[in-house]
Amino acid sequence: MSYVITPASYSAVPVANNNEYNEQFPIHRIYCVGRNYAAHAREMGGSPEREPPFFFCKPADAIVPVPAGESIALAYPSETSNYHHEIELVVAIGKGGKNIPEKHAHDHIWGYAVGLDMTRRDLQTALREKGQPWELAKAFDQSAPIAPLYPVSRIGHPKAGSIWLKVNGEMRQAGRVEQMIWPVTEIISHLSRYFTLLPGDLIFTGTPSGVGPVIVGDTLLGGIDGLGEIAVHSIAA
Ligand code: MN
């Protein structure tokens, strides 16, 4: 038995370890939560009420690992003229499960990282108006840059702290992790009713308000208290 084409390789995120990235976390799936901060829900024209969370996915190979202290180039995506940044807390699942009760959700988390849910906002708006799926707007190449992963064994479970993003040195997004409408434990419990979570799954947990356009030449720097920073810059395709 042999493969008839060369199989794709696993995407992986390095584990934060004093810049010696000899440990990698392999990615299975990427789940994303929509509108999980009230101020962002309002800026997207939605209700800040506590409605059930909704989810979309990105392919595992949308990941762009960004080493600490480096800036990685992102090619401006095709077929958009309104490419947006969304800074997000990312949860890495280390132990799988389904129908996970909230009180056990923390047991399934391997670590946390800072990530970016890059978005073709013009397409997202058009697709939403037509009731069509969001893949073209959310699941494109390089749409999920992520900084090194911090293990729970080292940092515990961050429950509060600032989450922010600057474009060309100017603050654009500034929120607090504890402002999430659906906290991480509830997200895991809810998501695991619909999907069997497996080790290697990532969950992007939504973005605070202040999302906005990225143009060629822009530099983005974001961070979350206790999880370091992520830096990328936009280049022409
Ligand atoms: Mn998002």
PDB file of C-alpha atoms and ligand atoms in Angstrom:
ATOM      1  CA  MET A   1       0.000   0.000   0.000  1.00  0.00           C
ATOM      2  CA  SER A   2       1.245   3.435  -0.829  1.00  0.00           C
ATOM      3  CA  TYR A   3      -0.195   6.897  -1.344  1.00  0.00           C
ATOM      4  CA  VAL A   4      -0.744   7.827  -5.000  1.00  0.00           C
ATOM      5  CA  ILE A   5       0.235  11.436  -4.282  1.00  0.00           C
ATOM      6  CA  THR A   6       2.468  12.850  -1.559  1.00  0.00           C
ATOM      7  CA  PRO A   7       0.279  13.384   1.522  1.00  0.00           C
ATOM      8  CA  ALA A   8       0.076  16.914   2.912  1.00  0.00           C
ATOM      9  CA  SER A   9       2.167  17.480   6.005  1.00  0.00           C
ATOM     10  CA  TYR A  10       0.658  18.430   9.373  1.00  0.00           C
ATOM     11  CA  SER A  11       0.464  22.108  10.262  1.00  0.00           C
ATOM     12  CA  ALA A  12       1.967  22.748  13.670  1.00  0.00           C
ATOM     13  CA  VAL A  13       2.417  25.542  16.194  1.00  0.00           C
ATOM     14  CA  PRO A  14       5.672  25.810  18.151  1.00  0.00           C
ATOM     15  CA  VAL A  15       5.531  25.696  21.918  1.00  0.00           C
ATOM     16  CA  ALA A  16       6.869  28.837  23.607  1.00  0.00           C
ATOM     17  CA  ASN A  17      10.226  27.869  25.035  1.00  0.00           C
ATOM     18  CA  ASN A  18      12.816  30.638  25.187  1.00  0.00           C
ATOM     19  CA  ASN A  19      12.947  30.778  21.385  1.00  0.00           C
ATOM     20  CA  GLU A  20      14.220  27.210  21.125  1.00  0.00           C
ATOM     21  CA  TYR A  21      11.319  25.771  19.189  1.00  0.00           C
ATOM     22  CA  ASN A  22      12.061  22.080  19.471  1.00  0.00           C
ATOM     23  CA  GLU A  23       8.508  21.204  20.543  1.00  0.00           C
ATOM     24  CA  GLN A  24       5.616  21.482  18.096  1.00  0.00           C
ATOM     25  CA  PHE A  25       1.875  21.159  18.657  1.00  0.00           C
ATOM     26  CA  PRO A  26       0.313  19.457  15.573  1.00  0.00           C
ATOM     27  CA  ILE A  27      -2.963  20.954  14.350  1.00  0.00           C
ATOM     28  CA  HIS A  28      -6.057  18.842  13.702  1.00  0.00           C
ATOM     29  CA  ARG A  29      -8.900  21.356  13.113  1.00  0.00           C
ATOM     30  CA  ILE A  30      -9.415  25.083  13.577  1.00  0.00           C
ATOM     31  CA  TYR A  31     -12.762  26.191  15.044  1.00  0.00           C
ATOM     32  CA  CYS A  32     -13.620  29.881  15.365  1.00  0.00           C
ATOM     33  CA  VAL A  33     -16.290  31.619  17.455  1.00  0.00           C
ATOM     34  CA  GLY A  34     -18.182  34.535  15.934  1.00  0.00           C
ATOM     35  CA  ARG A  35     -19.145  37.722  17.798  1.00  0.00           C
ATOM     36  CA  ASN A  36     -17.963  36.836  21.275  1.00  0.00           C
ATOM     37  CA  TYR A  37     -17.417  40.393  22.576  1.00  0.00           C
ATOM     38  CA  ALA A  38     -20.468  42.659  22.890  1.00  0.00           C
ATOM     39  CA  ALA A  39     -18.791  45.788  21.471  1.00  0.00           C
ATOM     40  CA  HIS A  40     -17.617  43.838  18.405  1.00  0.00           C
ATOM     41  CA  ALA A  41     -21.076  42.293  17.933  1.00  0.00           C
ATOM     42  CA  ARG A  42     -22.464  45.856  17.870  1.00  0.00           C
ATOM     43  CA  GLU A  43     -19.854  47.106  15.368  1.00  0.00           C
ATOM     44  CA  MET A  44     -20.760  44.154  13.094  1.00  0.00           C
ATOM     45  CA  GLY A  45     -24.409  45.219  13.193  1.00  0.00           C
ATOM     46  CA  GLY A  46     -25.496  42.410  15.492  1.00  0.00           C
ATOM     47  CA  SER A  47     -27.081  42.195  18.882  1.00  0.00           C
ATOM     48  CA  PRO A  48     -24.936  42.360  22.023  1.00  0.00           C
ATOM     49  CA  GLU A  49     -27.490  40.057  23.676  1.00  0.00           C
ATOM     50  CA  ARG A  50     -26.240  36.722  24.878  1.00  0.00           C
ATOM     51  CA  GLU A  51     -27.333  34.546  21.973  1.00  0.00           C
ATOM     52  CA  PRO A  52     -25.922  31.022  21.582  1.00  0.00           C
ATOM     53  CA  PRO A  53     -22.385  31.104  20.158  1.00  0.00           C
ATOM     54  CA  PHE A  54     -21.936  30.372  16.466  1.00  0.00           C
ATOM     55  CA  PHE A  55     -18.944  28.717  14.869  1.00  0.00           C
ATOM     56  CA  PHE A  56     -17.090  28.528  11.608  1.00  0.00           C
ATOM     57  CA  CYS A  57     -13.936  26.632  10.628  1.00  0.00           C
ATOM     58  CA  LYS A  58     -10.644  27.309   8.939  1.00  0.00           C
ATOM     59  CA  PRO A  59      -8.495  24.573   7.388  1.00  0.00           C
ATOM     60  CA  ALA A  60      -5.534  23.457   9.511  1.00  0.00           C
ATOM     61  CA  ASP A  61      -3.103  24.684   6.861  1.00  0.00           C
ATOM     62  CA  ALA A  62      -4.398  28.273   7.172  1.00  0.00           C
ATOM     63  CA  ILE A  63      -2.029  28.422  10.172  1.00  0.00           C
ATOM     64  CA  VAL A  64       0.985  30.710   9.901  1.00  0.00           C
ATOM     65  CA  PRO A  65       3.306  30.097  12.870  1.00  0.00           C
ATOM     66  CA  VAL A  66       4.876  33.386  13.982  1.00  0.00           C
ATOM     67  CA  PRO A  67       7.995  32.969  16.161  1.00  0.00           C
ATOM     68  CA  ALA A  68       8.350  35.315  19.146  1.00  0.00           C
ATOM     69  CA  GLY A  69      10.214  38.489  18.287  1.00  0.00           C
ATOM     70  CA  GLU A  70       9.815  38.034  14.521  1.00  0.00           C
ATOM     71  CA  SER A  71       7.406  39.526  12.005  1.00  0.00           C
ATOM     72  CA  ILE A  72       6.045  37.215   9.310  1.00  0.00           C
ATOM     73  CA  ALA A  73       4.946  38.540   5.899  1.00  0.00           C
ATOM     74  CA  LEU A  74       1.335  37.885   4.892  1.00  0.00           C
ATOM     75  CA  ALA A  75       0.554  38.200   1.181  1.00  0.00           C
ATOM     76  CA  TYR A  76      -2.437  40.493   0.627  1.00  0.00           C
ATOM     77  CA  PRO A  77      -5.223  38.010  -0.264  1.00  0.00           C
ATOM     78  CA  SER A  78      -6.825  37.889  -3.694  1.00  0.00           C
ATOM     79  CA  GLU A  79     -10.435  38.893  -4.388  1.00  0.00           C
ATOM     80  CA  THR A  80     -10.812  41.423  -1.583  1.00  0.00           C
ATOM     81  CA  SER A  81     -10.457  45.142  -1.117  1.00  0.00           C
ATOM     82  CA  ASN A  82     -11.274  45.102   2.600  1.00  0.00           C
ATOM     83  CA  TYR A  83      -8.843  42.748   4.355  1.00  0.00           C
ATOM     84  CA  HIS A  84      -9.350  42.933   8.162  1.00  0.00           C
ATOM     85  CA  HIS A  85      -7.491  42.040  11.348  1.00  0.00           C
ATOM     86  CA  GLU A  86      -9.123  40.285  14.335  1.00  0.00           C
ATOM     87  CA  ILE A  87      -6.916  39.662  17.378  1.00  0.00           C
ATOM     88  CA  GLU A  88      -8.031  36.586  19.338  1.00  0.00           C
ATOM     89  CA  LEU A  89      -7.245  34.308  22.265  1.00  0.00           C
ATOM     90  CA  VAL A  90      -6.619  30.801  20.891  1.00  0.00           C
ATOM     91  CA  VAL A  91      -7.283  27.655  22.930  1.00  0.00           C
ATOM     92  CA  ALA A  92      -5.405  24.441  22.084  1.00  0.00           C
ATOM     93  CA  ILE A  93      -7.174  21.170  22.872  1.00  0.00           C
ATOM     94  CA  GLY A  94      -4.922  18.449  24.313  1.00  0.00           C
ATOM     95  CA  LYS A  95      -7.539  15.871  25.295  1.00  0.00           C
ATOM     96  CA  GLY A  96     -10.502  15.053  23.091  1.00  0.00           C
ATOM     97  CA  GLY A  97     -14.110  14.504  24.035  1.00  0.00           C
ATOM     98  CA  LYS A  98     -17.757  15.068  23.262  1.00  0.00           C
ATOM     99  CA  ASN A  99     -20.567  16.488  25.392  1.00  0.00           C
ATOM    100  CA  ILE A 100     -17.929  17.927  27.723  1.00  0.00           C
ATOM    101  CA  PRO A 101     -19.512  19.506  30.822  1.00  0.00           C
ATOM    102  CA  GLU A 102     -18.368  23.064  31.555  1.00  0.00           C
ATOM    103  CA  LYS A 103     -16.884  22.010  34.864  1.00  0.00           C
ATOM    104  CA  HIS A 104     -14.529  19.581  33.082  1.00  0.00           C
ATOM    105  CA  ALA A 105     -13.675  21.806  30.107  1.00  0.00           C
ATOM    106  CA  HIS A 106     -10.370  23.019  31.545  1.00  0.00           C
ATOM    107  CA  ASP A 107      -9.117  19.406  31.693  1.00  0.00           C
ATOM    108  CA  HIS A 108      -9.208  19.303  27.877  1.00  0.00           C
ATOM    109  CA  ILE A 109      -7.027  22.385  27.286  1.00  0.00           C
ATOM    110  CA  TRP A 110      -3.337  21.928  26.528  1.00  0.00           C
ATOM    111  CA  GLY A 111      -2.432  25.588  26.151  1.00  0.00           C
ATOM    112  CA  TYR A 112      -3.186  29.086  24.929  1.00  0.00           C
ATOM    113  CA  ALA A 113      -1.800  31.449  22.295  1.00  0.00           C
ATOM    114  CA  VAL A 114      -2.362  34.796  20.613  1.00  0.00           C
ATOM    115  CA  GLY A 115      -3.784  34.474  17.102  1.00  0.00           C
ATOM    116  CA  LEU A 116      -5.199  36.520  14.252  1.00  0.00           C
ATOM    117  CA  ASP A 117      -8.447  35.650  12.463  1.00  0.00           C
ATOM    118  CA  MET A 118      -7.693  37.417   9.172  1.00  0.00           C
ATOM    119  CA  THR A 119     -10.856  38.165   7.229  1.00  0.00           C
ATOM    120  CA  ARG A 120     -11.996  39.303   3.786  1.00  0.00           C
ATOM    121  CA  ARG A 121     -14.621  41.614   5.337  1.00  0.00           C
ATOM    122  CA  ASP A 122     -16.230  42.666   2.058  1.00  0.00           C
ATOM    123  CA  LEU A 123     -16.845  39.032   1.116  1.00  0.00           C
ATOM    124  CA  GLN A 124     -18.049  38.157   4.622  1.00  0.00           C
ATOM    125  CA  THR A 125     -20.657  40.926   4.476  1.00  0.00           C
ATOM    126  CA  ALA A 126     -21.807  39.910   0.990  1.00  0.00           C
ATOM    127  CA  LEU A 127     -21.969  36.193   1.881  1.00  0.00           C
ATOM    128  CA  ARG A 128     -23.856  36.908   5.095  1.00  0.00           C
ATOM    129  CA  GLU A 129     -26.442  38.999   3.231  1.00  0.00           C
ATOM    130  CA  LYS A 130     -26.988  36.143   0.783  1.00  0.00           C
ATOM    131  CA  GLY A 131     -27.120  33.527   3.541  1.00  0.00           C
ATOM    132  CA  GLN A 132     -24.096  31.767   2.049  1.00  0.00           C
ATOM    133  CA  PRO A 133     -21.236  30.033   3.911  1.00  0.00           C
ATOM    134  CA  TRP A 134     -18.250  32.090   5.067  1.00  0.00           C
ATOM    135  CA  GLU A 135     -15.323  30.021   3.763  1.00  0.00           C
ATOM    136  CA  LEU A 136     -14.309  32.497   1.056  1.00  0.00           C
ATOM    137  CA  ALA A 137     -14.160  35.229   3.695  1.00  0.00           C
ATOM    138  CA  LYS A 138     -12.551  33.308   6.541  1.00  0.00           C
ATOM    139  CA  ALA A 139     -10.817  30.107   5.416  1.00  0.00           C
ATOM    140  CA  PHE A 140      -8.277  31.371   2.882  1.00  0.00           C
ATOM    141  CA  ASP A 141      -4.508  30.748   2.785  1.00  0.00           C
ATOM    142  CA  GLN A 142      -2.574  32.398   5.638  1.00  0.00           C
ATOM    143  CA  SER A 143      -5.806  33.420   7.387  1.00  0.00           C
ATOM    144  CA  ALA A 144      -4.719  32.116  10.808  1.00  0.00           C
ATOM    145  CA  PRO A 145      -1.368  33.525  11.985  1.00  0.00           C
ATOM    146  CA  ILE A 146      -0.555  32.313  15.492  1.00  0.00           C
ATOM    147  CA  ALA A 147       2.169  33.019  18.055  1.00  0.00           C
ATOM    148  CA  PRO A 148       3.875  30.257  20.089  1.00  0.00           C
ATOM    149  CA  LEU A 149       1.673  28.201  22.387  1.00  0.00           C
ATOM    150  CA  TYR A 150       1.922  28.495  26.181  1.00  0.00           C
ATOM    151  CA  PRO A 151       1.202  25.220  28.019  1.00  0.00           C
ATOM    152  CA  VAL A 152      -1.367  25.206  30.834  1.00  0.00           C
ATOM    153  CA  SER A 153       1.265  23.300  32.840  1.00  0.00           C
ATOM    154  CA  ARG A 154       3.298  26.535  32.858  1.00  0.00           C
ATOM    155  CA  ILE A 155       0.760  29.376  32.908  1.00  0.00           C
ATOM    156  CA  GLY A 156      -2.541  27.900  34.106  1.00  0.00           C
ATOM    157  CA  HIS A 157      -5.800  29.191  32.577  1.00  0.00           C
ATOM    158  CA  PRO A 158      -5.802  32.928  31.797  1.00  0.00           C
ATOM    159  CA  LYS A 159      -9.168  34.269  32.970  1.00  0.00           C
ATOM    160  CA  ALA A 160      -8.492  37.991  32.653  1.00  0.00           C
ATOM    161  CA  GLY A 161      -6.095  40.348  30.961  1.00  0.00           C
ATOM    162  CA  SER A 162      -5.779  42.809  28.135  1.00  0.00           C
ATOM    163  CA  ILE A 163      -6.061  41.783  24.478  1.00  0.00           C
ATOM    164  CA  TRP A 164      -4.891  44.397  22.016  1.00  0.00           C
ATOM    165  CA  LEU A 165      -3.715  45.056  18.470  1.00  0.00           C
ATOM    166  CA  LYS A 166      -1.780  47.974  16.987  1.00  0.00           C
ATOM    167  CA  VAL A 167      -1.507  48.822  13.283  1.00  0.00           C
ATOM    168  CA  ASN A 168       1.638  50.800  12.422  1.00  0.00           C
ATOM    169  CA  GLY A 169       2.044  51.555  16.133  1.00  0.00           C
ATOM    170  CA  GLU A 170      -1.475  52.902  16.599  1.00  0.00           C
ATOM    171  CA  MET A 171      -3.861  51.083  18.962  1.00  0.00           C
ATOM    172  CA  ARG A 172      -6.841  49.724  17.029  1.00  0.00           C
ATOM    173  CA  GLN A 173      -8.244  46.942  19.210  1.00  0.00           C
ATOM    174  CA  ALA A 174      -8.140  47.081  22.997  1.00  0.00           C
ATOM    175  CA  GLY A 175     -10.277  44.751  25.081  1.00  0.00           C
ATOM    176  CA  ARG A 176     -10.183  42.399  28.008  1.00  0.00           C
ATOM    177  CA  VAL A 177     -10.324  38.611  27.822  1.00  0.00           C
ATOM    178  CA  GLU A 178     -12.888  38.593  30.635  1.00  0.00           C
ATOM    179  CA  GLN A 179     -15.285  40.570  28.384  1.00  0.00           C
ATOM    180  CA  MET A 180     -16.031  37.430  26.343  1.00  0.00           C
ATOM    181  CA  ILE A 181     -19.761  36.788  26.079  1.00  0.00           C
ATOM    182  CA  TRP A 182     -19.091  33.027  26.055  1.00  0.00           C
ATOM    183  CA  PRO A 183     -16.114  32.120  28.279  1.00  0.00           C
ATOM    184  CA  VAL A 184     -13.722  29.380  27.161  1.00  0.00           C
ATOM    185  CA  THR A 185     -15.315  26.652  29.302  1.00  0.00           C
ATOM    186  CA  GLU A 186     -18.769  27.315  27.833  1.00  0.00           C
ATOM    187  CA  ILE A 187     -17.351  27.450  24.276  1.00  0.00           C
ATOM    188  CA  ILE A 188     -15.758  24.002  24.719  1.00  0.00           C
ATOM    189  CA  SER A 189     -18.893  22.545  26.277  1.00  0.00           C
ATOM    190  CA  HIS A 190     -21.128  23.935  23.513  1.00  0.00           C
ATOM    191  CA  LEU A 191     -18.807  23.040  20.602  1.00  0.00           C
ATOM    192  CA  SER A 192     -18.345  19.474  21.902  1.00  0.00           C
ATOM    193  CA  ARG A 193     -22.091  18.857  21.586  1.00  0.00           C
ATOM    194  CA  TYR A 194     -21.725  19.268  17.815  1.00  0.00           C
ATOM    195  CA  PHE A 195     -18.223  17.948  17.101  1.00  0.00           C
ATOM    196  CA  THR A 196     -16.010  15.339  18.707  1.00  0.00           C
ATOM    197  CA  LEU A 197     -13.090  17.428  19.854  1.00  0.00           C
ATOM    198  CA  LEU A 198      -9.700  15.826  19.306  1.00  0.00           C
ATOM    199  CA  PRO A 199      -6.167  16.566  20.484  1.00  0.00           C
ATOM    200  CA  GLY A 200      -4.714  19.150  18.126  1.00  0.00           C
ATOM    201  CA  ASP A 201      -7.905  21.183  17.687  1.00  0.00           C
ATOM    202  CA  LEU A 202      -7.566  24.956  18.026  1.00  0.00           C
ATOM    203  CA  ILE A 203     -10.408  27.281  18.970  1.00  0.00           C
ATOM    204  CA  PHE A 204     -10.178  30.971  18.048  1.00  0.00           C
ATOM    205  CA  THR A 205     -12.422  32.567  20.672  1.00  0.00           C
ATOM    206  CA  GLY A 206     -13.530  35.797  18.994  1.00  0.00           C
ATOM    207  CA  THR A 207     -12.263  39.346  18.769  1.00  0.00           C
ATOM    208  CA  PRO A 208     -12.862  42.544  20.712  1.00  0.00           C
ATOM    209  CA  SER A 209     -14.095  45.679  18.936  1.00  0.00           C
ATOM    210  CA  GLY A 210     -11.929  47.840  16.695  1.00  0.00           C
ATOM    211  CA  VAL A 211     -11.523  45.500  13.719  1.00  0.00           C
ATOM    212  CA  GLY A 212     -10.401  47.353  10.631  1.00  0.00           C
ATOM    213  CA  PRO A 213      -8.646  47.247   7.284  1.00  0.00           C
ATOM    214  CA  VAL A 214      -5.069  46.175   6.607  1.00  0.00           C
ATOM    215  CA  ILE A 215      -3.305  47.516   3.521  1.00  0.00           C
ATOM    216  CA  VAL A 216      -0.039  46.523   1.858  1.00  0.00           C
ATOM    217  CA  GLY A 217       2.866  47.848   3.940  1.00  0.00           C
ATOM    218  CA  ASP A 218       0.998  47.789   7.261  1.00  0.00           C
ATOM    219  CA  THR A 219       2.630  46.233  10.305  1.00  0.00           C
ATOM    220  CA  LEU A 220       0.424  44.567  12.909  1.00  0.00           C
ATOM    221  CA  LEU A 221       1.479  43.932  16.499  1.00  0.00           C
ATOM    222  CA  GLY A 222      -0.895  42.301  18.964  1.00  0.00           C
ATOM    223  CA  GLY A 223      -0.778  40.664  22.345  1.00  0.00           C
ATOM    224  CA  ILE A 224      -2.560  39.161  25.307  1.00  0.00           C
ATOM    225  CA  ASP A 225      -1.349  39.467  28.904  1.00  0.00           C
ATOM    226  CA  GLY A 226       0.768  36.418  29.752  1.00  0.00           C
ATOM    227  CA  LEU A 227       0.846  35.041  26.200  1.00  0.00           C
ATOM    228  CA  GLY A 228       3.375  37.302  24.536  1.00  0.00           C
ATOM    229  CA  GLU A 229       2.897  39.100  21.247  1.00  0.00           C
ATOM    230  CA  ILE A 230       2.348  38.411  17.554  1.00  0.00           C
ATOM    231  CA  ALA A 231       3.794  40.519  14.712  1.00  0.00           C
ATOM    232  CA  VAL A 232       2.970  40.287  11.003  1.00  0.00           C
ATOM    233  CA  HIS A 233       3.208  42.633   8.065  1.00  0.00           C
ATOM    234  CA  SER A 234       1.248  42.847   4.853  1.00  0.00           C
ATOM    235  CA  ILE A 235       3.013  42.576   1.494  1.00  0.00           C
ATOM    236  CA  ALA A 236       1.753  42.625  -2.089  1.00  0.00           C
ATOM    237  CA  ALA A 237       0.794  39.192  -3.380  1.00  0.00           C
TER     238      ALA A 237
HETATM  239 MN    MN B   1     -12.934  36.195  14.579  1.00  0.00          MN
END
